[in-house]
Coordinates of C-alpha atoms and ligand atoms in Angstrom, one line a residue:
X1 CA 0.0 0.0 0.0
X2 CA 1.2 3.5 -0.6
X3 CA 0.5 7.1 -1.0
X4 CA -0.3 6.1 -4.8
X5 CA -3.2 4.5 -3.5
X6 CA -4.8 6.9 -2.1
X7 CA -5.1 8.8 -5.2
X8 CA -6.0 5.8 -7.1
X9 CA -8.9 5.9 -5.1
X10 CA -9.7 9.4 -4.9
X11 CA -9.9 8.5 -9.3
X12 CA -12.2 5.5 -9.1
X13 CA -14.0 7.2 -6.3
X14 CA -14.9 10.4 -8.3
X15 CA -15.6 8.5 -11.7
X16 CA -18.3 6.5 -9.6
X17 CA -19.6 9.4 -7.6
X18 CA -20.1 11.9 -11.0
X19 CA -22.4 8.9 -12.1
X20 CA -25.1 8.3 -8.8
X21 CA -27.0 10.2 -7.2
X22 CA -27.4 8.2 -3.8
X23 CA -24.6 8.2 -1.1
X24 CA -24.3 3.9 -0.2
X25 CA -24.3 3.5 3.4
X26 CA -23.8 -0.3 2.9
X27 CA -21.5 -2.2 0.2
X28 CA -22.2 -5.9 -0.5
X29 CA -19.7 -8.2 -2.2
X30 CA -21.9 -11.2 -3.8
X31 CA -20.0 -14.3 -4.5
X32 CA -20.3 -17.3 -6.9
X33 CA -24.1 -18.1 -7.9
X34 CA -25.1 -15.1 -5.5
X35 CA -25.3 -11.9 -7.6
X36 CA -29.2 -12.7 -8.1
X37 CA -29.3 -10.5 -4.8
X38 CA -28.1 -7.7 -7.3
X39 CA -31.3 -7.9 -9.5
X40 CA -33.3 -6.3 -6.5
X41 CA -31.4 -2.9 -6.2
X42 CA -33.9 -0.5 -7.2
X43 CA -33.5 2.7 -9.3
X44 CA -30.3 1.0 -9.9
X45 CA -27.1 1.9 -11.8
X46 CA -24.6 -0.2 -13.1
X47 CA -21.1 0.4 -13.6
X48 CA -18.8 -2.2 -15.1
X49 CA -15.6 -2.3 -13.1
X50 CA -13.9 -2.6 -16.4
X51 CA -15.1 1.5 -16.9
X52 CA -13.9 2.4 -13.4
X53 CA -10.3 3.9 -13.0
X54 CA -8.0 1.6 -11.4
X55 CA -10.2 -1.9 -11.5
X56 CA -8.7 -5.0 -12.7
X57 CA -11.4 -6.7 -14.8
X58 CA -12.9 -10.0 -13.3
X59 CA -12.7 -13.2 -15.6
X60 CA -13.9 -16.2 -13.5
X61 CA -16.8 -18.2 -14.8
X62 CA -20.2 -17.7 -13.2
X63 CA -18.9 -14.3 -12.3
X64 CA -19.9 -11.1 -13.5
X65 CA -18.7 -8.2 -12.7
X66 CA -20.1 -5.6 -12.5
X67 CA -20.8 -2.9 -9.5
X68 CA -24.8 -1.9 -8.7
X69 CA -25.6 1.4 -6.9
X70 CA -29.1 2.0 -5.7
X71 CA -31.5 1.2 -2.7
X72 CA -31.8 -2.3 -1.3
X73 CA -35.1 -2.2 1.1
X74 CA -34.8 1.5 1.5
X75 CA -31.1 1.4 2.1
X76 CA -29.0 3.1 -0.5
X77 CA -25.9 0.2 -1.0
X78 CA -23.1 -0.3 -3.2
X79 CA -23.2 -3.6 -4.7
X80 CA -20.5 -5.6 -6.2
X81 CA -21.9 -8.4 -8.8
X82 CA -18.7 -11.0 -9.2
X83 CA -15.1 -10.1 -7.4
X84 CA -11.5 -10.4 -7.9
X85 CA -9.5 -13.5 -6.2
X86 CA -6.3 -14.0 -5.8
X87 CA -6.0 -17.2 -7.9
X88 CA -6.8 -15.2 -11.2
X89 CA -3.8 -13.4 -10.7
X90 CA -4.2 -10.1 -9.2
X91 CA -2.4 -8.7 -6.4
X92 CA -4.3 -9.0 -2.8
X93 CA -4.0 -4.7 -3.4
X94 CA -6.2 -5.2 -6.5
X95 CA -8.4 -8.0 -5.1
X96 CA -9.0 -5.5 -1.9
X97 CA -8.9 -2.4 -4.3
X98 CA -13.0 -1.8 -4.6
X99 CA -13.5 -2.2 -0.9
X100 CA -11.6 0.8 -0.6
X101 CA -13.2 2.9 -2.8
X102 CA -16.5 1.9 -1.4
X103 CA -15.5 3.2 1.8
X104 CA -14.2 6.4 0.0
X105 CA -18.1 6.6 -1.6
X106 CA -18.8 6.7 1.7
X107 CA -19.7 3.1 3.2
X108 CA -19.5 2.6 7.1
X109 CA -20.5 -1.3 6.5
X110 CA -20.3 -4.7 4.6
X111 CA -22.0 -7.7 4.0
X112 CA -19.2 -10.3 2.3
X113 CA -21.0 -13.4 0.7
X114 CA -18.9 -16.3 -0.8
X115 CA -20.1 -19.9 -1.7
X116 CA -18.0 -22.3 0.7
X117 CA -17.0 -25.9 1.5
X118 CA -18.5 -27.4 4.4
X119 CA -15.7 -28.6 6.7
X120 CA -18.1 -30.3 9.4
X121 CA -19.9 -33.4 8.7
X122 CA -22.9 -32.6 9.8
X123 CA -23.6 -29.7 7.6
X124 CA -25.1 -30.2 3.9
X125 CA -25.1 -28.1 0.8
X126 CA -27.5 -25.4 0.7
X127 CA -26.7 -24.7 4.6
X128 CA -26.1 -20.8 5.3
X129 CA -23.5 -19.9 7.4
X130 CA -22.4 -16.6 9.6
X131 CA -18.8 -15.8 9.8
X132 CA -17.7 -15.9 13.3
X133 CA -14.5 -15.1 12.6
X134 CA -11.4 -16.5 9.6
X135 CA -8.2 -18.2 9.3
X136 CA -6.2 -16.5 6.8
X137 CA -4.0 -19.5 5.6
X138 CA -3.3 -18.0 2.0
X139 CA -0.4 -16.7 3.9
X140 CA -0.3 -13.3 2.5
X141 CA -2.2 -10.2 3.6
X142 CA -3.1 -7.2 1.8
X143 CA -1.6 -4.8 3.9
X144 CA 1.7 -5.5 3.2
X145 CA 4.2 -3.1 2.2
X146 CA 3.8 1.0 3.6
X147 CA 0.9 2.1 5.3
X148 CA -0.7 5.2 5.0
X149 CA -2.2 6.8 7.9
X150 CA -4.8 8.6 6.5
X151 CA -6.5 5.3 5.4
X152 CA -5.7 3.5 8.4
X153 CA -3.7 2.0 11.5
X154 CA -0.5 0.3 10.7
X155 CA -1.2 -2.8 13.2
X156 CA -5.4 -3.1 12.6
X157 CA -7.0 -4.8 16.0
X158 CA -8.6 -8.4 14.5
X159 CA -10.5 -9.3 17.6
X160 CA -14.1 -8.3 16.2
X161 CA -13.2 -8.6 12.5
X162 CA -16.9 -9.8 12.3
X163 CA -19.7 -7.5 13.8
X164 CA -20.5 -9.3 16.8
X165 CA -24.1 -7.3 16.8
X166 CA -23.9 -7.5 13.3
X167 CA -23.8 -11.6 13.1
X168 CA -26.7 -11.1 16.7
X169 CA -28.9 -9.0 13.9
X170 CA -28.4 -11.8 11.3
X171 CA -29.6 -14.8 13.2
X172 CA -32.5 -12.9 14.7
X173 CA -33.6 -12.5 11.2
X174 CA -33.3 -15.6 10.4
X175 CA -35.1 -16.7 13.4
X176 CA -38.0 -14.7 12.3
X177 CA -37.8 -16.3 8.9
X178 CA -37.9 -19.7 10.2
X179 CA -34.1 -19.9 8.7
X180 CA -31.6 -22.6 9.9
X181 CA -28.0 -20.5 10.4
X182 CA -24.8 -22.0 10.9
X183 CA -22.2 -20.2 12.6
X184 CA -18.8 -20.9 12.0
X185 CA -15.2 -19.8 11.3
X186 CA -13.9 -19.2 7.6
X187 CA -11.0 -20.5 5.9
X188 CA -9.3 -18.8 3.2
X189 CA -7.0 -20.5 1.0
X190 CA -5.9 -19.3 -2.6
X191 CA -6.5 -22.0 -4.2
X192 CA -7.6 -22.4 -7.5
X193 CA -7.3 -26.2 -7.1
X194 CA -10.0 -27.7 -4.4
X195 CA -8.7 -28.6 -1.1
X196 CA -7.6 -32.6 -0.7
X197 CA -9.2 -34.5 1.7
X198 CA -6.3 -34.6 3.9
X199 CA -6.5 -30.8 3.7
X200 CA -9.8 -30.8 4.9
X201 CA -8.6 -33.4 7.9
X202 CA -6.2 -30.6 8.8
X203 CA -8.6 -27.6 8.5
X204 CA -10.9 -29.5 10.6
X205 CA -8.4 -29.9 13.3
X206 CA -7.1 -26.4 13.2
X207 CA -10.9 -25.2 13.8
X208 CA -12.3 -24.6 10.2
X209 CA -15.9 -25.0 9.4
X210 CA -15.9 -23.9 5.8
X211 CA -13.4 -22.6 3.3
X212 CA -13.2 -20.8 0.4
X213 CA -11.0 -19.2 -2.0
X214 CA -12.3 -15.2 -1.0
X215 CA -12.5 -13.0 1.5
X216 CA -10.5 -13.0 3.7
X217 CA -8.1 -10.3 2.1
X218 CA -11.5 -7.9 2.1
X219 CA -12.1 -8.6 5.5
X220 CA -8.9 -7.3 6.3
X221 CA -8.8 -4.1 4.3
X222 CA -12.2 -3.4 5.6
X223 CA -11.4 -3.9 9.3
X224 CA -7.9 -1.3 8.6
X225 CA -10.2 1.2 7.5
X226 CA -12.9 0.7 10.3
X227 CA -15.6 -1.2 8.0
X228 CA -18.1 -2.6 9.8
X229 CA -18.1 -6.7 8.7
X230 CA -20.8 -9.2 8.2
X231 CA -19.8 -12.0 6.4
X232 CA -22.2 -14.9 5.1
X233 CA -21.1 -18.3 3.3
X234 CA -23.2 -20.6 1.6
X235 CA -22.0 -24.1 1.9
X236 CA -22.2 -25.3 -1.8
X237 CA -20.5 -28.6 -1.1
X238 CA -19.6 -30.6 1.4
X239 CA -15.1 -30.1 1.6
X240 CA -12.9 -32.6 0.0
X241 CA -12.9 -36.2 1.4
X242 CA -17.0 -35.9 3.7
X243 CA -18.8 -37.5 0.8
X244 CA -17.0 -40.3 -2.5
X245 CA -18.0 -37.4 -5.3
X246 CA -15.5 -35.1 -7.1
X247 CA -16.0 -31.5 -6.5
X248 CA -17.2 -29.1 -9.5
X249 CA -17.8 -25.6 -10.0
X250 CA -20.9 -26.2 -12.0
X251 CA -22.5 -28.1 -8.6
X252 CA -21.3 -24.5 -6.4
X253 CA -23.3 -22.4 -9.2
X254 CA -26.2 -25.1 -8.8
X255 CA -26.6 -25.3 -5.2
X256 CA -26.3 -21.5 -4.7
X257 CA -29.0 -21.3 -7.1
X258 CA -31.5 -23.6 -5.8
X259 CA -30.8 -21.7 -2.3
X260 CA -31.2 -18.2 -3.7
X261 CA -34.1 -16.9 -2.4
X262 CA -33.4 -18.1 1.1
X263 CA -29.9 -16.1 0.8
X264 CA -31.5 -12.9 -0.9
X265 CA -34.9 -12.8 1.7
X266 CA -32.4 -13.0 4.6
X267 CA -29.6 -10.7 3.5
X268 CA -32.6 -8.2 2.1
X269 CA -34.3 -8.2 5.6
X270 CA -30.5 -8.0 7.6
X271 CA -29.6 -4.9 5.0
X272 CA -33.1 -2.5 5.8
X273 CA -32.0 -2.9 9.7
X274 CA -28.5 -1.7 9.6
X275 CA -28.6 1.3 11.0
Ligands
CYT1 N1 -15.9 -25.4 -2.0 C1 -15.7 -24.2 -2.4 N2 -13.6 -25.5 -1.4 C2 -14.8 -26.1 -1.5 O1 -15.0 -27.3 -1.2 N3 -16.8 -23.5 -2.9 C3 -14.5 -23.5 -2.3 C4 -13.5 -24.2 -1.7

C-alpha cells in the first residue's frame, strides 16, 4: 500500500460518484451463484468495473462483474456483482482495491457473501452460514508493504473482524424467517485447485468450518479502514474427502442457485436494519 493509492482511489471514487446520485451507506460483495441479490437494487445503476479507473477486470466463470448502486429495502448500497480473487492473478492490493473505494463513496459497513466448503460433517449443501470469525491461511495479507495513515492504522486490532451485533442482527432474522443458520469460522486458501481431503482433515483440526477461495483479504482491508463486517457463506458442497463425489464448480453455481431466495430474503431483511 502506498501514497499512490490513495489517489488511485480518490480517481475511481470520483468516476463513480459523477455517475449516482445516492450516497451507499452499505457495500455488499456477492460471490459465486449469488449476484441474483443484485437484480433487486432498485433505481439501480450499473457500472462495469472494467469503466472504473484503477479496477482489474474479473474473468472467473459464473462471475460477473459488475458494480450496482441504488436502494436495497430503503437502504442506498453499493453492490458488487462478481469479485477479484487472488487465484486469477491479481495482487491481494487489486483483489482489496474496490473495498476501498466503497469506503471512500462513503460506506460505514459490509456484507461479504462467498459460496464455501463445508468442513463439518454434519452440515449439507445449501446450509447458510455466519462468519464468526477466519483463518487466513493463504499466507499473504493485503496490507503489506507502507501504510498510509490517513487510510488506516498500521497494526489493525482483529479481535471483532466480524460484527459481533452484526452476526446477533443476522440470526434474529433468520429466526424470524424460520431460517436454519450455521455459525462458523472461515478458511481462506488461494486456491484455485479444491482442497484434498487430507487438507480438509487438517482444516478440521485447526478449527475450520468452511473454506473458500475469497474473502479473507476484504475482510482485512475493511477492518484497517474501520468497515463494519458481516460476512455470510453458503456451503455449496460438502469439503474434499465428507462425501466419495468429485467437487465441481458447476454443482457451487447449482446449489447457490437452488438456495437463492433463502440467501437474498435474509440478506434483504438483515440490509433494511442496519442502521
Ligand atoms: N468449495 C468451495 N472449497 C470447496 O470445497 N466452494 C470452495 C473451496
Amino acid at each position: 500500500m502506498s501514497i499512490e493509492l490513495a489517489k488511485q482511489m480518490e480517481e475511481a471514487r470520483s468516476y463513480i460518484a459523477s455517475k449516482i446520485q445516492i450516497a451507499p451507506k452499505v457495500g455488499l460483495i456477492l460471490g459465486s451463484g449469488l449476484g441474483v441479490l443484485a437484480d433487486e437494487v432498485e433505481d439501480a445503476v450499473e457500472i462495469p468495473y472494467s469503466e472504473i479507473p484503477h479496477f482489474p477486470v474479473s474473468t472467473v466463470e459464473g462471475h460477473a462483474s459488475t458494480f450496482v448502486f441504488g436502494k436495497l429495502s430503503g437502504t442506498p448500497v453499493a453492490v458488487m456483482k462478481g469479485r477479484f480473487h487472488y487465484y486469477e492473478g491479481y495482487t491481494l492490493s487489486q483483489v482489496t482495491f474496490p473495498v476501498r473505494v466503497m469506503k471512500a463513496l462513503g460506506i460505514e459497513t459490509i456484507v461479504v457473501t462467498n459460496a464455501a466448503g463445508g468442513i463439518v460433517p454434519e452440515w449439507e449443501a445449501g446450509d447458510l452460514m455466519v462468519i464468526r470469525d477466519h483463518l487466513n491461511l493463504m499466507f499473504r495479507n493485503p496490507l503489506i508493504g507502507p501504510n498510509d495513515d490517513r487510510l488506516g492504522p498500521r497494526f489493525p486490532d482483529m479481535s471483532n473482524a466480524y460484527a459481533p451485533e452484526l452476526r446477533t442482527l443476522a440470526h434474529e432474522v433468520a429466526r424470524e424467517q424460520g431460517l436454519e443458520l450455521r455459525e462458523g469460522v472461515y478458511v481462506g486458501l488461494t486456491g484455485p485447485s479444491y482442497e484434498t481431503p487430507a487438507e480438509i482433515r487438517m482444516l478440521r483440526l485447526l478449527g475450520g468450518d468452511a473454506v473458500g477461495m475469497s474473502t479473507v483479504p476484504e475482510v482485512i482491508v475493511a477492518n484497517h479502514m474501520g468497515i463494519r463486517v458481516l460476512g455470510i457463506s453458503c456451503i455449496a458442497n460438502k469439503a474434499a474427502g465428507i462425501l466419495d463425489t468429485p467437487l465441481s464448480h458447476d454443482e457451487v453455481i447449482e446449489i447457490t442457485k437452488r438456495i437463492r431466495s433463502q440467501f437474498v430474503a435474509l440478506v434483504r431483511e438483515i440490509v433494511s436494519r442496519l442502521k
